[in-house]
Amino acid sequence: MPQTFAQKALARAAGFDFAEVGQVVDARPDVVLSHDNTADIRRTWLEFGQGRVTIPEKLAITLDHAVPAPTTKHAQNHAEIRAFVQEQGIRNAFEVGRGICHQVLSEEAIVLPGQLILGADSHTPHFGWMGALGAGIGRTEVATLWATGELWLRVPESMRIVLDGPLPPGVTAKDFALRIIGDLGADGGLYASVEFSGSGIESMSLESRMVLPNMMAEFGVKTAYIAPDEKVFDYLARRLARRQTTDGGRTVTEAEVAIRNSQLAANAIYPDADASYIAEHIYAAAELEPYVACPHSVDKLATLSQVAGTRVQQAFLGTCTNGRLEDIAAAVEVIRGKRVAAGTRFLVIPASSQVLQDALRLGYIEALVEAGAHIGTPGCGPCMGNHMGVPAPGEVTISSANRNFQGRMGTKNAEIYLASPAVVAASAVTGMICGPGNL
Amino acid sequence: MSTTGRAWKYGDNINTDVLFPGKYTYTAQGRAEIASHALEDLDPAFVKNVKPGDVIVGGSNFGCGSSREQAASCLVYNGVAAVIAESFGRIFYRNAINFGLLVITCPEAARAIQSGDEVTVDLARHRILTGSGEFAFPPFSASVGQILQAGGLVEYVKTKLRETA
Ligand code: SF4
């Protein structure tokens, strides 16, 4: 029987050769993710009366959602997490400033192709960029995994989304994602596993690929997938080798990278050609254009020209969706030699310390600060309204994030527009929503 | 088993940020504090007037958005017995079950029920009884049924751990 990616990946995680759509399996994830919510998860886990987490080597914990701590209560929360990490000997734990969970676990090659990662974070489908099955779960479920190592999951129906041809200049993976959600609705992928394919995906940079499964959380999916290729294996093999040798203090050889590369390829999972899908949507890349999602829903799609001229008080570049090096590069290209408009703030928060270091080395940070931007600690920033860039009532933000619900950035009566990094940067320059072509 | 209460009706895409704002998610602790922020940005009257046994009625994609489990637990801590909707965001659905909150997918009932209507959920017969009629809903899957029966995931796991100990 032919199988989709989700069928194969969940069968593997449950120890079967085959899983049927609709079947409920007890899956054993390879990685269990939690972040600032870890202290609360621990309080639930304590109810199980265990002194030790049963799967410490599978836990990955990042401090990223409200960092550095904005209040005493947040600081206390972080302190509890640090104590737990130490007490349980969790190796894959990342301090304040290292970056956003999805970015850090990608950079550190903690999740690998074909694996199952369950996270107490709704954007865990992110890991589909490398062909892993990522799904979001609740805190009590993470506590359950710490205690038992397994969790029930239903094998989802799958949907195919094809991108034909390369994206035209000025059109990004973000625009493609916004268009899909705008066309099909915020519930258009409800519960499904989305498999991306097509020449437009194959020619995309890895950083751009990361945008797609990440944004599919806003489409209601359980998970999303891109077939891993040589580029993915090479990226992960190098990082895996580097991580393992940093521990051992040696440098890696190309031969070692090659071995890891072939191991990664051997564990990758691909759907069967004749697997069955509930829907297929084909997009011609050449017909796409820059889009903006309007308040207060990601599926309120507008073309850039339809909303151009809307005043913005804040432009925010960052998050697990669009806070990577190529996003910062796109912003720098737009803003270099220009100034952020009076009456508008431009906040740039790299997705990780690695992104920040690369951006520093390439002179991007200098160019941004010179233009009047300000730079925040790698992490989620104001994405979910904890701190560091919360808008005032009545203010409008244009953001490179993935979500624009009412109150999302911490203020009920504030508006959030979502767009690509270049549009965010151009809007910062004019103080109005616009594209780089309008400068 | 059945439960009766008044309906609080909301629209489509009721997301986790309006159910429980993100700014409280790492610091709010305990039932009372979590309960106090329920639907804060959507309907400030809710927390003041909700009664144990009340039912929330939503449109499509109820609970979309974040994985934060207080979006479900804040309803439980306010005494809400069930959420009836046309469809649910999948993590919210799991979180609700894990807190013993009935989440019932029934588009016909979700459309027919109006705010303030008296609604009875008859779990044994898989029926929703309202002034505007009687609606059938599909039974829960076995895995969901077991967790609900135990009174939530924590109790379910405790029992399982005891059995395997
Ligand atoms: S950047 Fe935003 S969407 Fe991404 S993990 Fe952080 S809070 Fe969630």
XYZ file of C-alpha atoms in Angstrom, chain B residues 35-120:
86
model
C -9.634 31.793 35.163
C -9.580 35.577 35.576
C -8.067 36.200 32.108
C -10.482 34.035 30.103
C -11.745 35.746 26.946
C -10.260 38.994 28.248
C -9.850 40.615 24.818
C -13.050 39.158 23.358
C -15.813 39.471 25.915
C -15.055 41.067 29.298
C -18.613 40.196 30.448
C -17.850 36.481 30.213
C -15.780 36.079 33.365
C -18.241 38.167 35.385
C -21.356 36.292 34.368
C -20.385 32.734 33.426
C -22.029 29.990 35.534
C -20.831 26.429 36.123
C -22.214 24.178 33.413
C -22.349 26.902 30.752
C -21.480 26.033 27.181
C -19.431 27.981 24.636
C -20.555 27.858 21.030
C -18.183 28.792 18.239
C -17.987 28.708 14.460
C -15.215 27.135 12.440
C -11.600 26.661 13.598
C -12.362 27.340 17.275
C -9.153 27.597 19.311
C -6.819 28.118 16.356
C -3.386 29.502 17.066
C -1.055 28.867 19.950
C -0.407 25.615 21.794
C -1.024 27.364 25.133
C -3.133 25.109 27.185
C -4.648 27.853 29.351
C -6.855 28.634 26.332
C -8.693 25.458 27.350
C -7.986 25.310 31.088
C -9.217 28.895 31.660
C -12.622 27.769 30.404
C -12.608 24.713 32.668
C -11.633 26.866 35.660
C -14.654 29.070 34.915
C -16.921 26.038 35.047
C -17.525 25.729 31.303
C -18.748 22.188 30.611
C -18.480 22.012 26.840
C -17.498 23.828 23.680
C -19.643 23.170 20.628
C -18.213 24.349 17.301
C -18.244 23.731 13.570
C -14.572 22.722 13.765
C -11.616 23.053 16.155
C -7.941 23.948 15.960
C -6.189 20.643 16.600
C -3.968 21.576 19.541
C -6.859 23.306 21.318
C -8.925 20.175 20.770
C -6.272 18.012 22.416
C -5.731 20.475 25.262
C -9.455 20.606 25.997
C -9.751 16.813 26.128
C -6.692 16.692 28.354
C -8.467 18.970 30.836
C -11.699 16.989 30.646
C -13.476 19.728 28.682
C -15.988 18.327 26.188
C -15.225 19.585 22.686
C -18.019 18.713 20.334
C -17.836 19.092 16.595
C -21.408 19.662 15.438
C -21.871 22.308 12.722
C -25.690 22.132 12.789
C -25.924 22.741 16.528
C -23.202 25.393 16.412
C -25.226 27.324 13.854
C -28.643 26.835 15.488
C -27.800 27.689 19.101
C -28.025 31.363 20.063
C -26.416 33.172 22.999
C -28.381 32.590 26.196
C -30.114 29.412 24.935
C -30.298 26.542 27.368
C -28.208 23.663 26.042
C -28.035 20.092 27.289
